[in-house]
mmCIF file of N, CA and C in Angstrom:
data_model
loop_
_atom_site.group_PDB
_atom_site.id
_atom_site.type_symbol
_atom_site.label_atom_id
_atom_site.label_comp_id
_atom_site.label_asym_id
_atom_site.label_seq_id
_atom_site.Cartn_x
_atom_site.Cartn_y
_atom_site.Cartn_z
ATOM 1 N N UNK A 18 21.949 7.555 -29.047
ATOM 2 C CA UNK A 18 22.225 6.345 -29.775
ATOM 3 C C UNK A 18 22.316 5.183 -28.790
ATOM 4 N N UNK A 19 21.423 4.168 -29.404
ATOM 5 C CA UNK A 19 21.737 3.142 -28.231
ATOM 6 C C UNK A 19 23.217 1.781 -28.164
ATOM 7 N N UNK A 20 23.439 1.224 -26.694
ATOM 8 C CA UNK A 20 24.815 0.865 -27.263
ATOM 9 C C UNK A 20 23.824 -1.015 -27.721
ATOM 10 N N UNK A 21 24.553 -1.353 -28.649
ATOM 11 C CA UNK A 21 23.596 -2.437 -29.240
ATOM 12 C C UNK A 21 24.477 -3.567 -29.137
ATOM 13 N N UNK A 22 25.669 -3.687 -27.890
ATOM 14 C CA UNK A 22 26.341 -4.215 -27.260
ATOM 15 C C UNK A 22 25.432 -5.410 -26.392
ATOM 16 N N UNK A 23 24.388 -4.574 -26.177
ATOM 17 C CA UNK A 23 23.322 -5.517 -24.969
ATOM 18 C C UNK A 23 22.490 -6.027 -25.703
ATOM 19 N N UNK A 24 22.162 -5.979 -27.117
ATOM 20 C CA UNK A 24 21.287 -6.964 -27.633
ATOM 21 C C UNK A 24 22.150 -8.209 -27.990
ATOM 22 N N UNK A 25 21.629 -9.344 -28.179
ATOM 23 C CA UNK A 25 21.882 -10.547 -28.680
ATOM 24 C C UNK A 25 21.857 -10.266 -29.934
ATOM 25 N N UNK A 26 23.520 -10.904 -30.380
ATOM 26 C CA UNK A 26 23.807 -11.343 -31.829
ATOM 27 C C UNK A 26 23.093 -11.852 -32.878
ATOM 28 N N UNK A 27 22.422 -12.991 -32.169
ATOM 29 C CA UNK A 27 22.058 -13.799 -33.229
ATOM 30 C C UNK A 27 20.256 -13.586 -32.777
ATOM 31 N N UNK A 28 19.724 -13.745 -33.720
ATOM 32 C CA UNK A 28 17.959 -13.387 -33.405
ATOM 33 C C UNK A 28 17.449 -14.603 -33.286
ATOM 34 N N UNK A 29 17.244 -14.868 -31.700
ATOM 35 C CA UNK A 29 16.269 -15.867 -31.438
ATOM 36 C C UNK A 29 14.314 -16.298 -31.396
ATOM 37 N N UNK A 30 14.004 -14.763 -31.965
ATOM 38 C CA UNK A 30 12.519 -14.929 -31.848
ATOM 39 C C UNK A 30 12.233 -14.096 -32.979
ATOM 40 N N UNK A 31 10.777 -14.001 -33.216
ATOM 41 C CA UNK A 31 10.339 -13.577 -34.478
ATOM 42 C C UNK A 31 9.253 -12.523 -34.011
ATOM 43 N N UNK A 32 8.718 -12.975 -32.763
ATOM 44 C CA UNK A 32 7.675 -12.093 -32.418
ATOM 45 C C UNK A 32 7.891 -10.994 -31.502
ATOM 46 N N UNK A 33 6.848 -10.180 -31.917
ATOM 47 C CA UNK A 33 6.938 -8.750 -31.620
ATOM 48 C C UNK A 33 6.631 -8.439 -30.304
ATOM 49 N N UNK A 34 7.545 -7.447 -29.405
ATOM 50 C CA UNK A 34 7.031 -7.558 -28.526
ATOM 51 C C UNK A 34 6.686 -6.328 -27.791
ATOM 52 N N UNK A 35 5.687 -5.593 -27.400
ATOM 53 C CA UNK A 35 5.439 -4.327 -26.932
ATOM 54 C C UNK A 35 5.469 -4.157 -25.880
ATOM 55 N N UNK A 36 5.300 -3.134 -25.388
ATOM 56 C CA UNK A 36 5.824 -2.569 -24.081
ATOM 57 C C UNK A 36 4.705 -2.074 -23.718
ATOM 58 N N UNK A 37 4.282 -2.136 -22.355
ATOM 59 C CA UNK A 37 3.180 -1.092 -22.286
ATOM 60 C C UNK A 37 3.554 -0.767 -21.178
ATOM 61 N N UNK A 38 2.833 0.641 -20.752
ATOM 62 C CA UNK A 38 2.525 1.261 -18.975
ATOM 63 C C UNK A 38 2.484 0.343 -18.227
ATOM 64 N N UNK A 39 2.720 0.914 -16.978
ATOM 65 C CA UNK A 39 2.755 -0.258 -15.703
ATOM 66 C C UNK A 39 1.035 0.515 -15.264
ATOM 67 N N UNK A 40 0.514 -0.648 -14.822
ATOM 68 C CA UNK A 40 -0.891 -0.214 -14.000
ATOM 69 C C UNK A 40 -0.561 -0.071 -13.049
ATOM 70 N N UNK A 41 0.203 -0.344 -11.990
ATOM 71 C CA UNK A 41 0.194 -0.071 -10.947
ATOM 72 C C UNK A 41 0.875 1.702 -10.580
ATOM 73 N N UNK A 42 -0.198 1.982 -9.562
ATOM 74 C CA UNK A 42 0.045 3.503 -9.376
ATOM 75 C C UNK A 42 0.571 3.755 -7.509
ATOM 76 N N UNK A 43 1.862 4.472 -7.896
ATOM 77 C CA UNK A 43 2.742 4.742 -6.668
ATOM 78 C C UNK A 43 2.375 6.064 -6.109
ATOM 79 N N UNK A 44 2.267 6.409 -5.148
ATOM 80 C CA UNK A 44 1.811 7.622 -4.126
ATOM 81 C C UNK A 44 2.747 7.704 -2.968
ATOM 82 N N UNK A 45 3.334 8.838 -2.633
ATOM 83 C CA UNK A 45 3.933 9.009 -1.275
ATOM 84 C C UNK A 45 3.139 10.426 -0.981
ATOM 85 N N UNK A 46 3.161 10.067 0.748
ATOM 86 C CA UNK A 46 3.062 11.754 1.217
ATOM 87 C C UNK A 46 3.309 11.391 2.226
ATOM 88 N N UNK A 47 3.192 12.513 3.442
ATOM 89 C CA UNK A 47 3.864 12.979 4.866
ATOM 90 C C UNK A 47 2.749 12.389 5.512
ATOM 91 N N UNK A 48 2.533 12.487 6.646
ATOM 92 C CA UNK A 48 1.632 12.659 7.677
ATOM 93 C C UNK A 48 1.887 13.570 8.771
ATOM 94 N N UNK A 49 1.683 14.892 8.918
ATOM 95 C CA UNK A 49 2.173 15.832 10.180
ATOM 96 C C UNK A 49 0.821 16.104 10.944
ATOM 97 N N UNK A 50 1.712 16.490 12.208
ATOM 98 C CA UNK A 50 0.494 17.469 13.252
ATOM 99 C C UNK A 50 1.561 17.962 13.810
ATOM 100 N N UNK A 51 1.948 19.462 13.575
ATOM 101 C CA UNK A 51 3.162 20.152 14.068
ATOM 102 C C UNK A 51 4.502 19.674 13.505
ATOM 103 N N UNK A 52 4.984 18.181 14.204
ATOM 104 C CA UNK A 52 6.106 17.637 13.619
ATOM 105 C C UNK A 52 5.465 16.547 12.321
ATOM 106 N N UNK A 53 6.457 16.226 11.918
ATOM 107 C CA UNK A 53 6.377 15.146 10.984
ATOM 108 C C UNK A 53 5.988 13.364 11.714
ATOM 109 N N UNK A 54 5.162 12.947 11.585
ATOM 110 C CA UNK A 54 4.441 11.706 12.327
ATOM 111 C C UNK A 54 5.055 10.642 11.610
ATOM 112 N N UNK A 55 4.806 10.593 10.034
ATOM 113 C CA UNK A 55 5.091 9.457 9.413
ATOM 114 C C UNK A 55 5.432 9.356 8.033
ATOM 115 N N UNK A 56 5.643 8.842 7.266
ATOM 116 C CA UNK A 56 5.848 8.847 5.765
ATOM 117 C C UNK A 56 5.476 7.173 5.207
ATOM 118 N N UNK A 57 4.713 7.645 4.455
ATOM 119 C CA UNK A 57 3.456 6.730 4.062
ATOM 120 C C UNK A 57 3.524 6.980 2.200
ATOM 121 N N UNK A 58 3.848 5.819 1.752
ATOM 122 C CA UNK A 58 3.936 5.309 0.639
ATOM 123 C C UNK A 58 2.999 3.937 -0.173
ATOM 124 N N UNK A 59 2.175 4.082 -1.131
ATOM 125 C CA UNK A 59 1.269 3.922 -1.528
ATOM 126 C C UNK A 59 1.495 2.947 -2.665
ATOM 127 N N UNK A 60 1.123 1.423 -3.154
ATOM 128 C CA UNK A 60 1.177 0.798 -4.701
ATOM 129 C C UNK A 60 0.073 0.020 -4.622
ATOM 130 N N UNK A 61 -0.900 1.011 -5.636
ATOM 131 C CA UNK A 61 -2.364 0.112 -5.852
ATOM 132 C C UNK A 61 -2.337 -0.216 -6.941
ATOM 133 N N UNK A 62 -2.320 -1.777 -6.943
ATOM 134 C CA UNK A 62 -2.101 -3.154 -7.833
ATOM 135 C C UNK A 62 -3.379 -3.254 -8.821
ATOM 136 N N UNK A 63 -3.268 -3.831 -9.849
ATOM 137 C CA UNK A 63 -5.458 -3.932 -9.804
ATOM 138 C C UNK A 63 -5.370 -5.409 -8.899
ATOM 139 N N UNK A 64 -7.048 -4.852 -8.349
ATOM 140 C CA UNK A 64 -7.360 -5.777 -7.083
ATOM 141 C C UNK A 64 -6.968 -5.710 -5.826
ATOM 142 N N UNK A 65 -6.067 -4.463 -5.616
ATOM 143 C CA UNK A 65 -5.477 -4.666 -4.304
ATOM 144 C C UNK A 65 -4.572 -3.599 -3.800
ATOM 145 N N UNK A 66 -4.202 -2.889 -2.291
ATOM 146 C CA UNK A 66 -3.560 -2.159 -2.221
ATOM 147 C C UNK A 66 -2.360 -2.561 -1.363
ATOM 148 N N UNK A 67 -1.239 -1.704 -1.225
ATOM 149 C CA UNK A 67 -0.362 -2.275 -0.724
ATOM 150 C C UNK A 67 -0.093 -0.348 0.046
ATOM 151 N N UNK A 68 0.142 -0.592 1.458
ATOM 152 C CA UNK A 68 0.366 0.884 1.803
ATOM 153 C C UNK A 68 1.529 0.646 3.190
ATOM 154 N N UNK A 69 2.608 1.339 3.026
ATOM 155 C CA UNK A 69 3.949 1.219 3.775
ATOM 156 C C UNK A 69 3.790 2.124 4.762
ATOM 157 N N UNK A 70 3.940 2.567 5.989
ATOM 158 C CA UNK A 70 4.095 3.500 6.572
ATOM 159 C C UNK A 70 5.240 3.621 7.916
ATOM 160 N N UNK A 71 5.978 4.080 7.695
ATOM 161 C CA UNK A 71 7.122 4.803 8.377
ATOM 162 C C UNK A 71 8.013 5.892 8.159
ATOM 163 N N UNK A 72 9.332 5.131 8.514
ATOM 164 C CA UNK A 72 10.115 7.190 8.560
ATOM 165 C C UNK A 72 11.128 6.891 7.564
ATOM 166 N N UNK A 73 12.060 7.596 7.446
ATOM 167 C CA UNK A 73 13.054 7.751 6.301
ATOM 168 C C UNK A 73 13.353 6.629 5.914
ATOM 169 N N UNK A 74 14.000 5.626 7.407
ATOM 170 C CA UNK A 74 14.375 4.502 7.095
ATOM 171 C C UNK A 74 13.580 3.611 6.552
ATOM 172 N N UNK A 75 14.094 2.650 5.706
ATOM 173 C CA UNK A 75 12.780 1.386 5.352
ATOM 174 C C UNK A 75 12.906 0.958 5.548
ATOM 175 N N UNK A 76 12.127 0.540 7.194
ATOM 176 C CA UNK A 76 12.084 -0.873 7.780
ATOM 177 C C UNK A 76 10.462 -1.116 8.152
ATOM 178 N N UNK A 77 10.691 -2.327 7.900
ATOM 179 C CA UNK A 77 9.577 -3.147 7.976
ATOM 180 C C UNK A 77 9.452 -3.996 9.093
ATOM 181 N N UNK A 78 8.332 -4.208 10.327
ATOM 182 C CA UNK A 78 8.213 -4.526 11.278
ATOM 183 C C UNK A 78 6.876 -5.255 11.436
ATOM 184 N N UNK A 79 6.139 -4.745 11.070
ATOM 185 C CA UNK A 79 4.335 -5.408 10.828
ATOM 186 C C UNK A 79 4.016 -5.289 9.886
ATOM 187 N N UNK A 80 3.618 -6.292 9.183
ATOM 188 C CA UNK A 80 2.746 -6.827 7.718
ATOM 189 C C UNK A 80 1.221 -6.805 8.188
ATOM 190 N N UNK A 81 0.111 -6.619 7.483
ATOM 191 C CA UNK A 81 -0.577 -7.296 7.934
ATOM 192 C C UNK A 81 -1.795 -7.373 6.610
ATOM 193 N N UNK A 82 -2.963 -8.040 6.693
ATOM 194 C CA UNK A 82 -3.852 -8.149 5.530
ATOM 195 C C UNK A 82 -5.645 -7.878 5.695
ATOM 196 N N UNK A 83 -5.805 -7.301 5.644
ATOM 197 C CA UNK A 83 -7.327 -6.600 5.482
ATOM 198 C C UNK A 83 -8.110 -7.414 4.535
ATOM 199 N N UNK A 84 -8.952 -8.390 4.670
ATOM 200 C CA UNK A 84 -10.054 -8.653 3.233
ATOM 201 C C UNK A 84 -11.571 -7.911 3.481
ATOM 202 N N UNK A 85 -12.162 -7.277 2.627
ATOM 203 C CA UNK A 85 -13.398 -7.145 2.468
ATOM 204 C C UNK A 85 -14.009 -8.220 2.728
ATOM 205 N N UNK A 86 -15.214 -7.522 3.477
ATOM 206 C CA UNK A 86 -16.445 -8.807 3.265
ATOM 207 C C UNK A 86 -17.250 -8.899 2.453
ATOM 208 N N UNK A 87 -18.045 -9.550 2.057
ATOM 209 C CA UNK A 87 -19.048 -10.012 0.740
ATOM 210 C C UNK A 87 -19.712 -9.152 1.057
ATOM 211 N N UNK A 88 -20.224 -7.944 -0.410
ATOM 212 C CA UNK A 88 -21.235 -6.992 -0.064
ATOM 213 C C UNK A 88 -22.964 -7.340 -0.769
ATOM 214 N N UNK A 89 -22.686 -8.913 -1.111
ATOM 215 C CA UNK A 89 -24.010 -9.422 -1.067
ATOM 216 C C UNK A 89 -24.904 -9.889 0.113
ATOM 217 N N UNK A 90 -23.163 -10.094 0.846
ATOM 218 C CA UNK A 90 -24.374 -10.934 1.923
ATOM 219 C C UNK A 90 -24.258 -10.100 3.200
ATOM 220 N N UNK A 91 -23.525 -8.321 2.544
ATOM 221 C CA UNK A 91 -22.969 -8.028 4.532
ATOM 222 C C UNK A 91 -22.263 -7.977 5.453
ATOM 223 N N UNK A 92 -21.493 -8.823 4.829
ATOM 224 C CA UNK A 92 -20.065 -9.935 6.280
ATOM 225 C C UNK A 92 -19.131 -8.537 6.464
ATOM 226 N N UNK A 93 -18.867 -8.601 7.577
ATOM 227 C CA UNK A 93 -17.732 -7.343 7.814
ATOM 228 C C UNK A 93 -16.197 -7.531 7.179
ATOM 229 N N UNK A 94 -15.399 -6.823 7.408
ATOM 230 C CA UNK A 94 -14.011 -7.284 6.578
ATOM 231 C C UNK A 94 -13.599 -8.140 7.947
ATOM 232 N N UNK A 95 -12.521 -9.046 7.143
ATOM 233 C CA UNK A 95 -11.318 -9.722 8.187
ATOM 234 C C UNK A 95 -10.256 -9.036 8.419
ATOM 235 N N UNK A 96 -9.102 -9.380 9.280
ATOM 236 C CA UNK A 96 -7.485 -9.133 8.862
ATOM 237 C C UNK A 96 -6.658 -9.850 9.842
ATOM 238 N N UNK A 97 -5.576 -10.475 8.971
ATOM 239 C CA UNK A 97 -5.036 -11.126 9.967
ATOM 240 C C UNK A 97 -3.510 -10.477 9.944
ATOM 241 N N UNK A 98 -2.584 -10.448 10.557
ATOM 242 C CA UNK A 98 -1.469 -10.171 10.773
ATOM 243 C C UNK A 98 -0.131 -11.140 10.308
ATOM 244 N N UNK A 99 0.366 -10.969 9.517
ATOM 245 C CA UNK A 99 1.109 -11.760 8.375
ATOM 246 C C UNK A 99 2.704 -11.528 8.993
ATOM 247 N N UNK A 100 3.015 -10.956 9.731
ATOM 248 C CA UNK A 100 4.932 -10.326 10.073
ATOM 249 C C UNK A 100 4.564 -9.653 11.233
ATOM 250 N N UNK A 101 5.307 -10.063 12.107
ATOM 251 C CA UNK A 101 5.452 -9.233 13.615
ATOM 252 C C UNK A 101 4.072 -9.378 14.561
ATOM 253 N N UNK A 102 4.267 -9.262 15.517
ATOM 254 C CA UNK A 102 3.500 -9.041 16.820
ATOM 255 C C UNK A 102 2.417 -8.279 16.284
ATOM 256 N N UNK A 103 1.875 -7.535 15.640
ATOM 257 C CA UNK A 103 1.071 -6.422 15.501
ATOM 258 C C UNK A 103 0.475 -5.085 16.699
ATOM 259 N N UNK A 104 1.601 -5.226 17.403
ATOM 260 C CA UNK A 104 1.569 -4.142 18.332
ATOM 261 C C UNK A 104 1.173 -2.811 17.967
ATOM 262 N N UNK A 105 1.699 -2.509 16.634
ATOM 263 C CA UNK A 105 1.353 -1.163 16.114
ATOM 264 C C UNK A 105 -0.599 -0.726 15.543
ATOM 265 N N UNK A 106 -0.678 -2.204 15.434
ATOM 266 C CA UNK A 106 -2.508 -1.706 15.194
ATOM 267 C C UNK A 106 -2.514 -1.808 13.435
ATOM 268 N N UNK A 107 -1.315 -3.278 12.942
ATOM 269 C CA UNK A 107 -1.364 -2.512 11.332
ATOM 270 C C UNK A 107 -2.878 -3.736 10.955
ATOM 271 N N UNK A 108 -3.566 -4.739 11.482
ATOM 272 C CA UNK A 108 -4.436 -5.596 11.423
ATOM 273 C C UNK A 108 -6.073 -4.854 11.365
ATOM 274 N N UNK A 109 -5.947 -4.281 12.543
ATOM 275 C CA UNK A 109 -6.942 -3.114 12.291
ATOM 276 C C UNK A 109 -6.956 -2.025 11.357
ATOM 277 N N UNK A 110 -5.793 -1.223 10.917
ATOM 278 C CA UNK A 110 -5.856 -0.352 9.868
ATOM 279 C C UNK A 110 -6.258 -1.323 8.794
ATOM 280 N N UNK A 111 -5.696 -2.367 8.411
ATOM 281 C CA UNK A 111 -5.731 -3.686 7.090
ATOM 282 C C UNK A 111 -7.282 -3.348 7.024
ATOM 283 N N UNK A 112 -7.758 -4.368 8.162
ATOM 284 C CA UNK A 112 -9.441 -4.271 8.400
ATOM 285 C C UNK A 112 -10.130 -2.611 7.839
ATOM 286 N N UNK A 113 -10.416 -1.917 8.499
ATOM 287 C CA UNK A 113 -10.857 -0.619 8.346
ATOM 288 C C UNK A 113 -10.669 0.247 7.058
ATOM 289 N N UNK A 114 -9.229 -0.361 6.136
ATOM 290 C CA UNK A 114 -9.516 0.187 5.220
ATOM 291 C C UNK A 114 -9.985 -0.785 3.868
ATOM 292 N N UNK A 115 -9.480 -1.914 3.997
ATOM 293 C CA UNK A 115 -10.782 -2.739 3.128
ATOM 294 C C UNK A 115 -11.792 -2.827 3.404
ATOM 295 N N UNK A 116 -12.412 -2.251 4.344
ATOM 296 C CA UNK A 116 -14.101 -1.877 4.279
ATOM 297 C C UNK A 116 -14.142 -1.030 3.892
ATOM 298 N N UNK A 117 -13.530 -0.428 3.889
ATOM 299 C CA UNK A 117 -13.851 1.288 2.701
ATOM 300 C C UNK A 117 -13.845 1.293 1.539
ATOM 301 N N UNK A 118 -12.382 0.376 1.013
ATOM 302 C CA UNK A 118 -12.287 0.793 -0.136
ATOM 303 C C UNK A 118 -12.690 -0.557 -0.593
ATOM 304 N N UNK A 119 -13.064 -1.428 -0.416
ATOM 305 C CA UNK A 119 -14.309 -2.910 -1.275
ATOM 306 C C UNK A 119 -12.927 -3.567 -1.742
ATOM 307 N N UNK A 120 -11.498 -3.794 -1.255
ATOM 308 C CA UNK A 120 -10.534 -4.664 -1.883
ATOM 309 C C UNK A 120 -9.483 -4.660 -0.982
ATOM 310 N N UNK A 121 -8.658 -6.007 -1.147
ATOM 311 C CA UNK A 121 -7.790 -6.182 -0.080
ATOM 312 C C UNK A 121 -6.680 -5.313 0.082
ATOM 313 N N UNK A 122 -6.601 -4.724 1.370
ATOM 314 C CA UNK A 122 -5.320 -3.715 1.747
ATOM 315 C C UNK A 122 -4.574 -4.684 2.498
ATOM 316 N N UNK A 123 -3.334 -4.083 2.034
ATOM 317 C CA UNK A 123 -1.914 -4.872 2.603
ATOM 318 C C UNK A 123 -1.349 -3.967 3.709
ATOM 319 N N UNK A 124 -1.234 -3.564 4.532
ATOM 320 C CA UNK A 124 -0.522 -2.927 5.566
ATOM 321 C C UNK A 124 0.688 -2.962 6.074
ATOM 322 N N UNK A 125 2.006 -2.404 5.786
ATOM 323 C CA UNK A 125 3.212 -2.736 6.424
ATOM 324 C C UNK A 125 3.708 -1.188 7.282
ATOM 325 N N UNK A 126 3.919 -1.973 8.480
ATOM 326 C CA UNK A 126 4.201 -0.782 9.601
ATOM 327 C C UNK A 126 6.495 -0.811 9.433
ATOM 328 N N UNK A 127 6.577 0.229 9.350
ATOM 329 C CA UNK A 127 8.065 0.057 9.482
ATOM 330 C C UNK A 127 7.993 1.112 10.755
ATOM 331 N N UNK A 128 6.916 1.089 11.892
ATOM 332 C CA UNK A 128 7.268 2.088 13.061
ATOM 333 C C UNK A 128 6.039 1.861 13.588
ATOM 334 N N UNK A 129 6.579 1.962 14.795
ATOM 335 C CA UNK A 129 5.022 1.824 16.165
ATOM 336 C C UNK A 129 4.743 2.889 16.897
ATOM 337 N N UNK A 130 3.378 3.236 17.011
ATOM 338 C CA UNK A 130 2.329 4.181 17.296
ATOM 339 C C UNK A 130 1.818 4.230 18.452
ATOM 340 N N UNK A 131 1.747 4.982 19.354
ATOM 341 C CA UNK A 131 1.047 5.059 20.601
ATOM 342 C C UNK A 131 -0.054 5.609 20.187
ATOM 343 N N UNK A 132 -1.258 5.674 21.584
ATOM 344 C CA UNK A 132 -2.373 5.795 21.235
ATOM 345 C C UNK A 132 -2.869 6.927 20.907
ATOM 346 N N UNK A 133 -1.913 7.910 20.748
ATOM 347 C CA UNK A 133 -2.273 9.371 20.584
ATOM 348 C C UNK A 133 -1.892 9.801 18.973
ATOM 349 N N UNK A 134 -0.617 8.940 18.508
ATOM 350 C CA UNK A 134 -0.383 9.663 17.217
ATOM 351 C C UNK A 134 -0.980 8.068 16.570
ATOM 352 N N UNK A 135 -2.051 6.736 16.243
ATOM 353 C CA UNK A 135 -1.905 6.097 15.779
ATOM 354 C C UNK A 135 -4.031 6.777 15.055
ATOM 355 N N UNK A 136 -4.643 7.211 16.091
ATOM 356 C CA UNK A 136 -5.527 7.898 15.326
ATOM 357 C C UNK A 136 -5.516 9.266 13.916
ATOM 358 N N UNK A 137 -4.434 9.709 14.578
ATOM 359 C CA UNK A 137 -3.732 10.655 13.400
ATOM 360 C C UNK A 137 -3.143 9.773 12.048
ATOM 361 N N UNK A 138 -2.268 9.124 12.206
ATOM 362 C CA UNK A 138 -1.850 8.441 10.972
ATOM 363 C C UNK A 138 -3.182 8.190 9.818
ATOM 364 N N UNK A 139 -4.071 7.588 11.273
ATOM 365 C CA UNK A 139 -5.697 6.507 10.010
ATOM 366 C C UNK A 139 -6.159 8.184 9.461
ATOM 367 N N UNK A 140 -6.036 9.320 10.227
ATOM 368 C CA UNK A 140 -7.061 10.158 9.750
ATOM 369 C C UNK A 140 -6.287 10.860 8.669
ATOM 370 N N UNK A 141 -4.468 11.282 8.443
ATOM 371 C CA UNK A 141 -4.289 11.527 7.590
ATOM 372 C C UNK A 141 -4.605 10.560 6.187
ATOM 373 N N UNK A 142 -4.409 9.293 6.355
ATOM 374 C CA UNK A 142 -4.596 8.478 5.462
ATOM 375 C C UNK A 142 -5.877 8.586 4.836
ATOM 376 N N UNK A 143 -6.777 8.636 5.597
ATOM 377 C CA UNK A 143 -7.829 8.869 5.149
ATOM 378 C C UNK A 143 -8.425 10.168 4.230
ATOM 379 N N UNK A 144 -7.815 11.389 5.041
ATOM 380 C CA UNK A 144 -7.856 12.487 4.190
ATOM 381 C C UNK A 144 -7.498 12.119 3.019
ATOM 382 N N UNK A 145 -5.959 11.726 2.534
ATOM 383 C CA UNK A 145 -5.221 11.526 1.253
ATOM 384 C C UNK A 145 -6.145 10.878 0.167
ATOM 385 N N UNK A 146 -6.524 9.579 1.051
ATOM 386 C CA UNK A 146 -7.781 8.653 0.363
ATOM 387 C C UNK A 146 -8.966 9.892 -0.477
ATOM 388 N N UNK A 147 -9.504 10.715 0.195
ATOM 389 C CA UNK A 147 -10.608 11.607 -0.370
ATOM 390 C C UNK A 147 -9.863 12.628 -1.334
ATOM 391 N N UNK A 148 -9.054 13.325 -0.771
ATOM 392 C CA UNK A 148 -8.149 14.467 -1.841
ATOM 393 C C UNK A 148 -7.697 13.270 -3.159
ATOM 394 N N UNK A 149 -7.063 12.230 -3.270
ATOM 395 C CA UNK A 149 -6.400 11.859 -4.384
ATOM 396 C C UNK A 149 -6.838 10.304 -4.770
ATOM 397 N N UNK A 150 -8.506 9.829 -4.651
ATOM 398 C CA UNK A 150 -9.087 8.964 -4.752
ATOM 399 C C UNK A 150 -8.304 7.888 -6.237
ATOM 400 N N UNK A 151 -7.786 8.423 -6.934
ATOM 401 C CA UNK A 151 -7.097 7.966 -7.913
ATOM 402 C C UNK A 151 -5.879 6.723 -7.772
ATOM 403 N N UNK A 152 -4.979 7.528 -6.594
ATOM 404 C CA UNK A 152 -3.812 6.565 -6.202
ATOM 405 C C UNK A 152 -4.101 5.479 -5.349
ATOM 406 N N UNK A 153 -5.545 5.116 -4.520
ATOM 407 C CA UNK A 153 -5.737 4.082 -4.065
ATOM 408 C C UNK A 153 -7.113 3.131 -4.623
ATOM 409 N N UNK A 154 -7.458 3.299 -5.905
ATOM 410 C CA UNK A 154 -8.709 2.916 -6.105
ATOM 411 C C UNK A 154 -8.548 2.494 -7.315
#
């Protein structure tokens, strides 16, 4: 039973109003090689992706923005770096994966990568991308 405490008394509107599904689709998974590397969380918007990657904690350290390039005329993608230094490489992931996937990726690093585990992260990501083409497309 609902408590009908939280509706308003008096009826201020006449029109109907429906509810629908949210389009936007949420994805988490791991990233390991032996230990646990990263935890990478996923919200593809229409038009656009948004992909988080760090550890338990949620912190956020590098933003950054990936655009596709025009696939009439060719142009490679851009990306520029929107929050932090971009030490972690999140400008290039931005880049690399809006050329893949033909729409702007948002990139936020809440953790920095040396050069040994930052190829692992793109390649789990990438795997996920092929196994569950749904949650980023």
């Amino acid at each position: 039973m609902m408590d009908n405490s939280i509706f308003p008394s008096k009826k201020t509107s006449t029109r109907n109003i429906q509810y629908r599904k949210s389009n936007w689709k949420i994805h988490e998974f791991e990233i390991w090689s032996g230990e646990r590397i990263c935890k990478v969380s996923s919200l593809c918007m229409k038009g656009s992706l948004l992909i988080w990657i760090g550890e338990q904690q949620l912190r956020l350290a590098n933003v950054a923005l990936g655009m596709p390039g025009s696939r009439e005329v060719g142009e490679g993608s851009a990306a520029t770096a929107l929050l932090g230094e971009d030490e972690a490489g999140a400008a290039n992931l931005a880049r690399r994966l809006a050329t893949r996937l033909h729409r702007p990726v948002y990139i936020c690093m809440g953790k920095t990568f040396d050069r040994f585990t930052s190829p692992l992260v793109e390649k789990g990501i990438a795997m996920e991308i092929k196994q569950h083409p749904n949650y980023f497309i």
